[in-house]
Coordinates of C-alpha atoms and ligand atoms in Angstrom, one line a residue:
M1 CA 0.5 25.2 5.0
K2 CA 1.1 21.7 4.5
L3 CA -2.6 19.8 5.2
R4 CA -2.7 16.2 7.2
I5 CA -3.3 13.5 5.1
V6 CA -5.7 11.1 6.2
K7 CA -5.8 7.7 5.8
Y8 CA -8.1 4.8 5.0
G9 CA -10.0 3.7 8.5
D10 CA -11.3 7.5 8.7
P11 CA -14.9 7.4 7.5
I12 CA -14.6 11.0 5.8
L13 CA -12.9 8.7 2.8
T14 CA -15.7 6.6 2.1
K15 CA -18.4 9.7 2.1
K16 CA -19.9 11.3 -0.5
A17 CA -18.7 14.9 -0.9
E18 CA -20.6 18.0 -1.1
P19 CA -20.3 20.3 -4.0
V20 CA -18.4 23.6 -4.0
T21 CA -20.7 26.6 -3.8
E22 CA -18.6 29.8 -3.3
F23 CA -15.7 30.3 -5.3
N24 CA -13.9 32.7 -3.0
E25 CA -10.6 33.5 -1.3
E26 CA -10.7 30.3 1.5
L27 CA -11.0 28.1 -1.5
K28 CA -7.6 29.4 -3.1
Q29 CA -5.7 29.0 0.0
L30 CA -7.0 25.4 0.1
V31 CA -6.1 24.7 -3.3
A32 CA -2.9 26.2 -2.7
D33 CA -2.5 24.0 0.6
M34 CA -3.4 21.1 -1.4
F35 CA -1.1 21.6 -3.7
E36 CA 1.6 21.6 -1.1
T37 CA 0.6 19.3 0.7
M38 CA 0.6 16.8 -2.7
Y39 CA 4.2 17.8 -3.7
A40 CA 5.3 17.4 -0.1
A41 CA 4.3 13.7 -0.4
P42 CA 4.8 13.2 -2.6
G43 CA 2.0 12.4 -4.9
V44 CA 0.7 13.3 -8.9
G45 CA -3.0 13.8 -7.1
L46 CA -4.8 14.6 -3.9
A47 CA -8.6 15.1 -3.5
A48 CA -10.2 17.4 -0.8
P49 CA -11.4 14.1 1.9
Q50 CA -7.7 13.4 2.0
V51 CA -6.9 16.4 4.0
G52 CA -10.3 15.9 5.6
I53 CA -12.1 18.2 3.7
S54 CA -15.6 16.9 2.1
K55 CA -15.8 18.9 -1.3
R56 CA -15.7 18.1 -4.3
L57 CA -12.4 19.3 -5.8
F58 CA -8.7 17.4 -6.4
V59 CA -5.6 18.8 -7.7
M60 CA -3.3 17.2 -10.1
D61 CA 0.2 17.5 -11.6
C62 CA 1.0 14.4 -13.3
S63 CA 4.4 16.1 -14.1
S64 CA 5.6 16.5 -10.6
G65 CA 6.2 20.4 -10.6
K66 CA 8.2 20.1 -14.1
D67 CA 5.4 21.8 -16.1
P68 CA 3.0 24.4 -14.9
K69 CA 0.9 23.5 -17.6
Q70 CA 0.0 20.1 -15.6
K71 CA -0.9 21.8 -12.6
I72 CA -4.7 21.5 -12.4
A73 CA -7.1 22.0 -9.5
F74 CA -10.3 19.9 -10.4
I75 CA -13.4 22.0 -8.8
N76 CA -16.4 20.3 -9.0
P77 CA -15.4 17.7 -11.9
E78 CA -17.5 15.7 -14.0
I79 CA -16.3 12.7 -16.1
L80 CA -17.9 13.1 -19.7
S81 CA -16.9 10.2 -21.9
T82 CA -13.8 7.4 -21.4
E83 CA -12.6 5.6 -23.8
G84 CA -10.1 2.1 -23.5
E85 CA -8.3 0.8 -21.1
Q86 CA -5.3 0.7 -19.0
I87 CA -3.7 -1.7 -16.5
G88 CA -1.1 -0.4 -14.0
D89 CA 0.1 0.0 -10.5
E90 CA -1.8 2.8 -8.5
G91 CA -1.3 4.0 -5.2
C92 CA -3.0 6.3 -3.0
L93 CA -2.2 8.9 -0.5
S94 CA -4.1 7.5 1.9
F95 CA -2.9 4.0 1.6
P96 CA 0.7 4.9 2.0
G97 CA 3.2 1.7 0.9
I98 CA 0.7 0.0 -1.1
Y99 CA 0.2 -0.5 -4.5
I100 CA -2.2 -2.1 -6.7
E101 CA -3.4 -3.0 -9.9
V102 CA -6.2 -1.2 -11.2
R103 CA -8.3 -1.0 -14.6
R104 CA -8.9 2.5 -15.6
P105 CA -9.8 3.9 -18.8
K106 CA -7.1 4.8 -21.2
R107 CA -8.8 8.4 -22.0
V108 CA -10.8 10.5 -20.2
I109 CA -12.9 13.6 -21.3
A110 CA -13.7 15.6 -17.9
R111 CA -14.9 19.4 -17.0
A112 CA -14.6 20.9 -14.0
F113 CA -14.5 25.1 -12.8
D114 CA -11.0 26.2 -11.9
V115 CA -10.6 28.1 -8.8
E116 CA -11.7 31.3 -10.3
G117 CA -14.9 29.6 -11.0
K118 CA -14.4 29.4 -14.8
Q119 CA -15.2 25.9 -16.4
F120 CA -13.1 24.3 -18.3
T121 CA -13.2 21.0 -20.0
I122 CA -9.7 18.6 -20.4
D123 CA -8.6 15.8 -22.4
A124 CA -6.5 13.4 -20.8
M125 CA -4.8 10.2 -21.8
D126 CA -3.0 7.3 -19.4
L127 CA -1.2 8.9 -16.1
A128 CA -3.7 11.9 -16.3
A129 CA -6.6 10.1 -17.6
R130 CA -5.7 7.5 -14.3
C131 CA -5.6 10.2 -12.1
I132 CA -8.9 12.0 -13.1
A133 CA -10.7 8.5 -12.4
H134 CA -8.9 7.6 -9.3
E135 CA -9.4 11.5 -7.9
T136 CA -12.8 11.6 -9.2
D137 CA -13.7 8.2 -7.2
H138 CA -12.7 10.0 -3.8
L139 CA -15.3 12.4 -4.4
D140 CA -18.0 9.7 -4.7
G141 CA -16.2 8.0 -1.4
E142 CA -14.7 5.3 -4.1
L143 CA -11.4 4.1 -2.9
F144 CA -8.9 2.4 -5.3
I145 CA -9.2 -0.9 -3.5
N146 CA -12.8 -0.9 -4.3
H147 CA -11.7 -2.2 -8.0
L148 CA -10.0 -5.2 -6.8
S149 CA -11.7 -8.6 -6.5
P150 CA -13.1 -9.5 -3.0
L151 CA -10.8 -11.6 -2.1
K152 CA -7.7 -9.4 -2.7
K153 CA -9.8 -6.4 -1.2
E154 CA -10.2 -8.6 2.1
L155 CA -6.3 -9.4 2.2
I156 CA -5.3 -5.5 2.2
K157 CA -7.7 -4.5 4.3
A158 CA -6.2 -7.1 6.7
R159 CA -2.9 -6.0 5.9
I160 CA -3.7 -3.1 7.0
K161 CA -5.9 -3.8 10.0
K162 CA -2.6 -5.4 11.4
L163 CA -0.6 -1.9 10.4
I164 CA -3.0 -0.4 12.7
K165 CA -2.9 -2.5 15.4
T166 CA 0.9 -1.8 15.1
G167 CA 0.9 1.6 15.4
R168 CA 2.1 1.8 12.1
W169 CA -0.7 3.0 9.9
Ligands
LIG201 ZN1 -6.0 8.5 -3.6

């Protein structure tokens, strides 16, 4: 089932999410629904708070459905280490139509649990590293606009406020 994506302005996006404690059917269904929602959007990453659920999990597929090995659910993820940096345009499904330049680590080593409750470690580069950093931020209530300078952040916020006012957000 496709879920509704929560947009910027909803307080759930700036809240720290709670760890997942039960690896049950409900969790599997949520993960399946989040993948469906992400592919339909379309996007390469989607965190639970973005569908209105304040839990520590996200889904990612940097191949956009082309490579089954890249379809990964991260439950209770932790970033263990990062290396280098990359600067590039980034979007967010909770900020439709907004793309901003964000500096992220070039390489991210992260640990998480899969839907069965089995722990795994992933060594990610480039887009996958960017995605893991972006989605893990969501679980701490951090949004990509927080990486902007205060002035640029205000400009984006003003743009969104205008869109909200005219009913286009
Ligand atoms: Zn996002």
